[in-house]
Structures are given as C-alpha cells and as structure tokens.
Amino acid sequence: MLPPIPQQYVEYLSSNGAFEGFTHGDAEPGYVALWPLDKLADYNADVEIEVYAPGFIAFGGNGGGELLVFDASGAVFMLPMIGMEPQYAMPVADSFQGLAARFQT
C-alpha cells in the first residue's frame, strides 16, 4: 500500500501546477519534474514502487534516472530507478515545503 500524498503537495499543485525546473544554486536535487495528482497512481504502478521500494510513493523525478519520493512521514527522498531499494533512498528534505522552497520560480 502506498503512503498518503502530503497535503502540502496537493495544495502546491492546486496553486501552482506541476513544477518543472531547477532548484537554487547547488541545492538538491538540481532538476525537478513534478507529476500531476491524476497521474501518480499510474506512474507509481509503472515503476512498480510497491514491489521494489515499499513504504514510498513517487511524485516526480530529476530527469536523470532518480525518482522524487515521499515516505509515510512526508519526508522527501531521491530514489534510483535502477537498483530501486529502500536502503538507497537519499534524504532531500524533511517535507515537500522544504523542497519547494528551493525551486527557482
């Protein structure tokens, strides 16, 4: 079972749409492409996240083979698509709000 989508993400997409662009300076993850809410279930099924990285839900990517994912607490991680396993999740931000603050808008 996929963790819930944090309300911060839902509110951000409602106000701003799906961001695609860069983060400020050297802030991780660099390039960001967020997925629309209506595509999350399909995209997560396509990458089989429940099989390979249970406990996470993907909501975007960095355009370089890594997924942006939430855990059950709403923290943000980068997860490689090749070798996708929970132990390889790299922390990015404590919340979506922390990630969104890095977006170049």
PDB file of C-alpha atoms in Angstrom:
ATOM      1  CA  MET A   1       0.000   0.000   0.000  1.00  0.00           C
ATOM      2  CA  LEU A   2       1.316   3.425  -0.952  1.00  0.00           C
ATOM      3  CA  PRO A   3       1.746   6.077   1.744  1.00  0.00           C
ATOM      4  CA  PRO A   4      -0.585   9.084   1.557  1.00  0.00           C
ATOM      5  CA  ILE A   5       0.283  12.147  -0.508  1.00  0.00           C
ATOM      6  CA  PRO A   6       1.157  15.026   1.839  1.00  0.00           C
ATOM      7  CA  GLN A   7      -1.403  17.825   1.844  1.00  0.00           C
ATOM      8  CA  GLN A   8       1.424  20.320   1.131  1.00  0.00           C
ATOM      9  CA  TYR A   9       1.932  18.664  -2.264  1.00  0.00           C
ATOM     10  CA  VAL A  10      -1.777  18.726  -3.074  1.00  0.00           C
ATOM     11  CA  GLU A  11      -2.021  22.410  -2.129  1.00  0.00           C
ATOM     12  CA  TYR A  12       1.111  23.314  -4.097  1.00  0.00           C
ATOM     13  CA  LEU A  13      -0.198  21.667  -7.270  1.00  0.00           C
ATOM     14  CA  SER A  14      -3.612  23.302  -6.818  1.00  0.00           C
ATOM     15  CA  SER A  15      -2.000  26.742  -6.572  1.00  0.00           C
ATOM     16  CA  ASN A  16       0.983  26.424  -8.914  1.00  0.00           C
ATOM     17  CA  GLY A  17       0.568  23.392 -11.145  1.00  0.00           C
ATOM     18  CA  ALA A  18       3.234  20.752 -11.677  1.00  0.00           C
ATOM     19  CA  PHE A  19       6.614  22.490 -11.370  1.00  0.00           C
ATOM     20  CA  GLU A  20       9.349  21.627 -13.827  1.00  0.00           C
ATOM     21  CA  GLY A  21      12.681  23.389 -13.473  1.00  0.00           C
ATOM     22  CA  PHE A  22      15.732  23.775 -11.292  1.00  0.00           C
ATOM     23  CA  THR A  23      16.470  24.262  -7.627  1.00  0.00           C
ATOM     24  CA  HIS A  24      18.532  27.254  -6.443  1.00  0.00           C
ATOM     25  CA  GLY A  25      22.315  27.008  -6.611  1.00  0.00           C
ATOM     26  CA  ASP A  26      23.678  23.640  -5.635  1.00  0.00           C
ATOM     27  CA  ALA A  27      20.539  22.623  -3.734  1.00  0.00           C
ATOM     28  CA  GLU A  28      19.480  19.028  -4.307  1.00  0.00           C
ATOM     29  CA  PRO A  29      18.028  17.583  -6.423  1.00  0.00           C
ATOM     30  CA  GLY A  30      19.025  20.118  -9.116  1.00  0.00           C
ATOM     31  CA  TYR A  31      16.393  19.481 -11.785  1.00  0.00           C
ATOM     32  CA  VAL A  32      12.823  18.691 -10.711  1.00  0.00           C
ATOM     33  CA  ALA A  33       9.797  17.499 -12.674  1.00  0.00           C
ATOM     34  CA  LEU A  34       6.696  17.050 -10.507  1.00  0.00           C
ATOM     35  CA  TRP A  35       3.899  14.723 -11.536  1.00  0.00           C
ATOM     36  CA  PRO A  36       0.245  15.807 -11.613  1.00  0.00           C
ATOM     37  CA  LEU A  37      -2.001  14.249  -8.976  1.00  0.00           C
ATOM     38  CA  ASP A  38      -4.107  12.411 -11.546  1.00  0.00           C
ATOM     39  CA  LYS A  39      -1.005  10.583 -12.854  1.00  0.00           C
ATOM     40  CA  LEU A  40       0.537   9.474  -9.537  1.00  0.00           C
ATOM     41  CA  ALA A  41      -1.201   6.095  -9.296  1.00  0.00           C
ATOM     42  CA  ASP A  42      -0.379   5.156 -12.900  1.00  0.00           C
ATOM     43  CA  TYR A  43       3.239   6.327 -12.736  1.00  0.00           C
ATOM     44  CA  ASN A  44       3.837   4.526  -9.434  1.00  0.00           C
ATOM     45  CA  ALA A  45       2.361   1.343 -10.910  1.00  0.00           C
ATOM     46  CA  ASP A  46       4.589   1.737 -13.999  1.00  0.00           C
ATOM     47  CA  VAL A  47       7.786   1.858 -11.908  1.00  0.00           C
ATOM     48  CA  GLU A  48       6.474  -0.857  -9.543  1.00  0.00           C
ATOM     49  CA  ILE A  49       7.420   1.159  -6.482  1.00  0.00           C
ATOM     50  CA  GLU A  50       5.283  -1.025  -4.190  1.00  0.00           C
ATOM     51  CA  VAL A  51       7.319  -4.049  -5.288  1.00  0.00           C
ATOM     52  CA  TYR A  52      10.828  -2.577  -5.178  1.00  0.00           C
ATOM     53  CA  ALA A  53      10.559   0.233  -2.611  1.00  0.00           C
ATOM     54  CA  PRO A  54       7.596  -0.412  -0.312  1.00  0.00           C
ATOM     55  CA  GLY A  55       6.822   2.463   2.023  1.00  0.00           C
ATOM     56  CA  PHE A  56       7.453   5.138  -0.606  1.00  0.00           C
ATOM     57  CA  ILE A  57       5.318   6.931  -3.187  1.00  0.00           C
ATOM     58  CA  ALA A  58       6.926   8.647  -6.170  1.00  0.00           C
ATOM     59  CA  PHE A  59       5.761  12.123  -7.153  1.00  0.00           C
ATOM     60  CA  GLY A  60       8.357  13.245  -9.685  1.00  0.00           C
ATOM     61  CA  GLY A  61      11.901  12.856 -10.873  1.00  0.00           C
ATOM     62  CA  ASN A  62      15.165  14.601 -11.603  1.00  0.00           C
ATOM     63  CA  GLY A  63      15.366  13.687 -15.287  1.00  0.00           C
ATOM     64  CA  GLY A  64      18.468  11.612 -14.576  1.00  0.00           C
ATOM     65  CA  GLY A  65      17.105   8.247 -13.510  1.00  0.00           C
ATOM     66  CA  GLU A  66      16.115   9.134  -9.965  1.00  0.00           C
ATOM     67  CA  LEU A  67      12.634   9.469  -8.528  1.00  0.00           C
ATOM     68  CA  LEU A  68      11.434  12.013  -6.012  1.00  0.00           C
ATOM     69  CA  VAL A  69       9.540  10.069  -3.359  1.00  0.00           C
ATOM     70  CA  PHE A  70       7.712  10.638  -0.093  1.00  0.00           C
ATOM     71  CA  ASP A  71       7.854   8.271   2.849  1.00  0.00           C
ATOM     72  CA  ALA A  72       4.937   7.833   5.265  1.00  0.00           C
ATOM     73  CA  SER A  73       6.043  10.881   7.306  1.00  0.00           C
ATOM     74  CA  GLY A  74       6.025  13.144   4.231  1.00  0.00           C
ATOM     75  CA  ALA A  75       9.821  13.455   4.061  1.00  0.00           C
ATOM     76  CA  VAL A  76      11.318  13.747   0.563  1.00  0.00           C
ATOM     77  CA  PHE A  77      13.969  11.384  -0.809  1.00  0.00           C
ATOM     78  CA  MET A  78      15.701  10.658  -4.113  1.00  0.00           C
ATOM     79  CA  LEU A  79      15.469   7.005  -5.114  1.00  0.00           C
ATOM     80  CA  PRO A  80      17.376   5.492  -8.062  1.00  0.00           C
ATOM     81  CA  MET A  81      15.219   3.782 -10.674  1.00  0.00           C
ATOM     82  CA  ILE A  82      17.964   1.219 -11.306  1.00  0.00           C
ATOM     83  CA  GLY A  83      18.611  -0.662  -8.104  1.00  0.00           C
ATOM     84  CA  MET A  84      15.423   0.746  -6.571  1.00  0.00           C
ATOM     85  CA  GLU A  85      15.513  -0.381  -2.949  1.00  0.00           C
ATOM     86  CA  PRO A  86      14.532   1.479   0.228  1.00  0.00           C
ATOM     87  CA  GLN A  87      18.083   1.444   1.622  1.00  0.00           C
ATOM     88  CA  TYR A  88      19.244   3.583  -1.341  1.00  0.00           C
ATOM     89  CA  ALA A  89      16.781   6.407  -0.642  1.00  0.00           C
ATOM     90  CA  MET A  90      18.784   9.618  -0.135  1.00  0.00           C
ATOM     91  CA  PRO A  91      17.188  12.287   2.095  1.00  0.00           C
ATOM     92  CA  VAL A  92      16.422  15.568   0.314  1.00  0.00           C
ATOM     93  CA  ALA A  93      14.052  17.480   2.612  1.00  0.00           C
ATOM     94  CA  ASP A  94      12.006  16.951   5.769  1.00  0.00           C
ATOM     95  CA  SER A  95       8.832  17.920   3.881  1.00  0.00           C
ATOM     96  CA  PHE A  96       7.550  18.971   0.479  1.00  0.00           C
ATOM     97  CA  GLN A  97       7.527  22.566   1.718  1.00  0.00           C
ATOM     98  CA  GLY A  98      11.271  22.265   2.370  1.00  0.00           C
ATOM     99  CA  LEU A  99      11.826  21.031  -1.190  1.00  0.00           C
ATOM    100  CA  ALA A 100       9.528  23.621  -2.787  1.00  0.00           C
ATOM    101  CA  ALA A 101      11.420  26.437  -1.046  1.00  0.00           C
ATOM    102  CA  ARG A 102      14.396  25.517  -3.271  1.00  0.00           C
ATOM    103  CA  PHE A 103      12.529  25.852  -6.587  1.00  0.00           C
ATOM    104  CA  GLN A 104      13.666  28.570  -8.987  1.00  0.00           C
ATOM    105  CA  THR A 105      10.414  30.253  -9.933  1.00  0.00           C
TER     106      THR A 105
END
